[in-house]
Amino acid sequence: MRKIALFLVSMAMMVVLVGCNPMGDIELNAGNSGIYVEDDGAIKYGSCEKFDKKYFNEDQLEDEIDTEVADFNKSKYSSVDDACSVEKFQANSKEASLVLDFVTTYDFKNYMLNYAGFEEDGFYIGPISDNDKCEIEGIFKKPNSKKIVSAKEVKEMKDCILVTYTPFKVQVKGDIKYIST
């Protein structure tokens, strides 16, 4: 059964991501991706993957990443010229890690849907009111509490939301109102 992780945070929420080295309190190992939500609107996405085959080429991978980021920034999917930037890229004989910075949740969402291969019905980040593709369902609990609210109550909130069917490590610098897994 697919899991859905739902995080509600205040309107100022945005995302920041992390690589194999820690950012925030998230530390990623090969095969992990992370999202760090900053309270000032900054967004980061991090990914760490195995890079242990002899035919892997660090320079070629870095060129492909730079080309993809430049293409995204010129595309209709970015809100401004430098909507996405590479904060960090590093590779060794075992793993490669990447941290991308995004200006807004809008840019991050568009990157994930149009460049990272995520589907609209399985990934959403932004205002709840703008979410018309991802289904909001499940039991929603307040963190560190037994308080439960319905999906209908969640849909009526004026906050931002992260809906994903893909496992991510997530850290939020701000308030998480409810979680569903």
GROMACS .gro file of C-alpha atoms in nm:
model
  181
    1MET     CA    1   0.000   0.000   0.000
    2ARG     CA    2   0.131   0.342  -0.091
    3LYS     CA    3   0.201   0.573   0.199
    4ILE     CA    4   0.110   0.936   0.196
    5ALA     CA    5   0.299   1.185   0.404
    6LEU     CA    6   0.118   1.507   0.460
    7PHE     CA    7   0.269   1.805   0.634
    8LEU     CA    8   0.084   2.126   0.701
    9VAL     CA    9   0.290   2.430   0.784
   10SER     CA   10   0.226   2.800   0.810
   11MET     CA   11   0.179   3.013   0.494
   12ALA     CA   12   0.540   3.126   0.501
   13MET     CA   13   0.661   2.769   0.451
   14MET     CA   14   0.901   2.675   0.175
   15VAL     CA   15   1.138   2.382   0.119
   16VAL     CA   16   1.510   2.323   0.156
   17LEU     CA   17   1.685   2.001   0.065
   18VAL     CA   18   1.987   1.815   0.181
   19GLY     CA   19   2.267   1.593   0.046
   20CYS     CA   20   2.478   1.310   0.194
   21ASN     CA   21   2.625   1.553   0.443
   22PRO     CA   22   2.385   1.693   0.700
   23MET     CA   23   2.184   2.008   0.643
   24GLY     CA   24   1.957   2.111   0.921
   25ASP     CA   25   1.926   1.790   1.120
   26ILE     CA   26   1.881   1.571   0.811
   27GLU     CA   27   2.161   1.337   0.715
   28LEU     CA   28   2.118   1.136   0.396
   29ASN     CA   29   2.277   0.810   0.293
   30ALA     CA   30   2.290   0.662  -0.057
   31GLY     CA   31   1.937   0.607  -0.184
   32ASN     CA   32   1.781   0.885   0.027
   33SER     CA   33   1.634   1.221  -0.062
   34GLY     CA   34   1.538   1.501   0.173
   35ILE     CA   35   1.331   1.815   0.193
   36TYR     CA   36   1.409   2.094   0.437
   37VAL     CA   37   1.136   2.351   0.484
   38GLU     CA   38   1.269   2.693   0.583
   39ASP     CA   39   1.041   2.949   0.744
   40ASP     CA   40   1.169   3.238   0.530
   41GLY     CA   41   1.058   3.098   0.195
   42ALA     CA   42   1.387   2.934   0.092
   43ILE     CA   43   1.368   2.584  -0.055
   44LYS     CA   44   1.632   2.312  -0.072
   45TYR     CA   45   1.618   1.957  -0.207
   46GLY     CA   46   1.890   1.702  -0.146
   47SER     CA   47   1.961   1.363  -0.290
   48CYS     CA   48   2.233   1.107  -0.231
   49GLU     CA   49   2.283   0.813  -0.468
   50LYS     CA   50   2.527   0.527  -0.513
   51PHE     CA   51   2.807   0.624  -0.750
   52ASP     CA   52   3.014   0.307  -0.732
   53LYS     CA   53   3.042   0.186  -1.093
   54LYS     CA   54   3.367   0.230  -1.285
   55TYR     CA   55   3.183   0.379  -1.582
   56PHE     CA   56   3.037   0.665  -1.373
   57ASN     CA   57   3.197   0.998  -1.457
   58GLU     CA   58   3.183   1.282  -1.203
   59ASP     CA   59   3.249   1.560  -1.456
   60GLN     CA   60   2.985   1.428  -1.696
   61LEU     CA   61   2.727   1.405  -1.414
   62GLU     CA   62   2.807   1.757  -1.297
   63ASP     CA   63   2.768   1.888  -1.655
   64GLU     CA   64   2.431   1.712  -1.687
   65ILE     CA   65   2.312   1.864  -1.358
   66ASP     CA   66   2.425   2.214  -1.460
   67THR     CA   67   2.256   2.176  -1.800
   68GLU     CA   68   1.930   2.058  -1.641
   69VAL     CA   69   1.927   2.346  -1.390
   70ALA     CA   70   1.998   2.600  -1.666
   71ASP     CA   71   1.724   2.448  -1.882
   72PHE     CA   72   1.475   2.462  -1.593
   73ASN     CA   73   1.561   2.827  -1.522
   74LYS     CA   74   1.493   2.919  -1.887
   75SER     CA   75   1.172   2.717  -1.903
   76LYS     CA   76   0.810   2.820  -1.857
   77TYR     CA   77   0.813   2.622  -1.530
   78SER     CA   78   1.038   2.862  -1.337
   79SER     CA   79   0.902   3.180  -1.179
   80VAL     CA   80   1.224   3.382  -1.217
   81ASP     CA   81   1.556   3.357  -1.404
   82ASP     CA   82   1.743   3.188  -1.119
   83ALA     CA   83   1.458   2.987  -0.966
   84CYS     CA   84   1.690   2.691  -0.906
   85SER     CA   85   2.060   2.675  -0.830
   86VAL     CA   86   2.312   2.410  -0.733
   87GLU     CA   87   2.417   2.469  -0.374
   88LYS     CA   88   2.642   2.166  -0.357
   89PHE     CA   89   2.749   1.875  -0.573
   90GLN     CA   90   3.010   1.623  -0.472
   91ALA     CA   91   3.098   1.272  -0.577
   92ASN     CA   92   3.347   1.010  -0.473
   93SER     CA   93   3.397   0.644  -0.564
   94LYS     CA   94   3.097   0.538  -0.351
   95GLU     CA   95   2.827   0.807  -0.367
   96ALA     CA   96   2.720   1.133  -0.526
   97SER     CA   97   2.526   1.402  -0.343
   98LEU     CA   98   2.342   1.706  -0.469
   99VAL     CA   99   2.169   1.997  -0.297
  100LEU     CA  100   1.947   2.225  -0.505
  101ASP     CA  101   1.812   2.560  -0.384
  102PHE     CA  102   1.471   2.679  -0.502
  103VAL     CA  103   1.330   3.031  -0.474
  104THR     CA  104   0.970   2.919  -0.410
  105THR     CA  105   0.758   2.609  -0.348
  106TYR     CA  106   0.607   2.678  -0.692
  107ASP     CA  107   0.950   2.634  -0.853
  108PHE     CA  108   1.028   2.324  -0.648
  109LYS     CA  109   0.693   2.165  -0.734
  110ASN     CA  110   0.740   2.239  -1.105
  111TYR     CA  111   1.093   2.100  -1.101
  112MET     CA  112   0.981   1.778  -0.933
  113LEU     CA  113   0.688   1.733  -1.173
  114ASN     CA  114   0.859   1.834  -1.498
  115TYR     CA  115   1.225   1.739  -1.445
  116ALA     CA  116   1.243   1.477  -1.168
  117GLY     CA  117   0.966   1.253  -1.300
  118PHE     CA  118   0.710   1.286  -1.022
  119GLU     CA  119   0.339   1.255  -1.105
  120GLU     CA  120   0.081   1.525  -1.023
  121ASP     CA  121  -0.133   1.279  -0.829
  122GLY     CA  122   0.165   1.174  -0.614
  123PHE     CA  123   0.347   1.497  -0.534
  124TYR     CA  124   0.231   1.844  -0.437
  125ILE     CA  125   0.372   2.132  -0.235
  126GLY     CA  126   0.211   2.472  -0.193
  127PRO     CA  127  -0.115   2.627  -0.070
  128ILE     CA  128  -0.385   2.372   0.012
  129SER     CA  129  -0.636   2.573  -0.193
  130ASP     CA  130  -0.426   2.525  -0.510
  131ASN     CA  131  -0.406   2.145  -0.473
  132ASP     CA  132  -0.647   1.989  -0.720
  133LYS     CA  133  -0.451   1.680  -0.829
  134CYS     CA  134  -0.327   1.509  -0.510
  135GLU     CA  135  -0.591   1.344  -0.300
  136ILE     CA  136  -0.597   1.450   0.064
  137GLU     CA  137  -0.707   1.148   0.264
  138GLY     CA  138  -0.618   0.962   0.579
  139ILE     CA  139  -0.609   1.024   0.951
  140PHE     CA  140  -0.443   1.351   1.043
  141LYS     CA  141  -0.279   1.386   1.382
  142LYS     CA  142  -0.130   1.691   1.547
  143PRO     CA  143   0.242   1.622   1.617
  144ASN     CA  144   0.309   1.523   1.979
  145SER     CA  145  -0.065   1.505   2.043
  146LYS     CA  146  -0.356   1.267   2.008
  147LYS     CA  147  -0.575   1.531   1.840
  148ILE     CA  148  -0.716   1.402   1.511
  149VAL     CA  149  -0.885   1.605   1.236
  150SER     CA  150  -1.067   1.493   0.922
  151ALA     CA  151  -0.946   1.531   0.564
  152LYS     CA  152  -1.234   1.775   0.513
  153GLU     CA  153  -1.100   1.999   0.793
  154VAL     CA  154  -0.751   1.985   0.643
  155LYS     CA  155  -0.883   2.084   0.298
  156GLU     CA  156  -1.045   2.394   0.448
  157MET     CA  157  -0.720   2.523   0.603
  158LYS     CA  158  -0.541   2.819   0.446
  159ASP     CA  159  -0.194   2.676   0.500
  160CYS     CA  160   0.067   2.515   0.278
  161ILE     CA  161   0.090   2.142   0.237
  162LEU     CA  162   0.336   1.875   0.124
  163VAL     CA  163   0.179   1.560  -0.021
  164THR     CA  164   0.407   1.284  -0.142
  165TYR     CA  165   0.383   0.911  -0.203
  166THR     CA  166   0.762   0.892  -0.216
  167PRO     CA  167   0.955   0.853   0.109
  168PHE     CA  168   1.156   1.167   0.187
  169LYS     CA  169   1.335   1.272   0.500
  170VAL     CA  170   1.168   1.600   0.590
  171GLN     CA  171   1.262   1.875   0.832
  172VAL     CA  172   1.055   2.188   0.883
  173LYS     CA  173   1.177   2.510   1.038
  174GLY     CA  174   0.833   2.626   1.142
  175ASP     CA  175   0.509   2.475   1.260
  176ILE     CA  176   0.382   2.138   1.143
  177LYS     CA  177   0.012   2.138   1.212
  178TYR     CA  178  -0.085   1.781   1.116
  179ILE     CA  179   0.082   1.468   0.981
  180SER     CA  180  -0.065   1.165   0.804
  181THR     CA  181   0.139   0.859   0.708
   0.00000   0.00000   0.00000
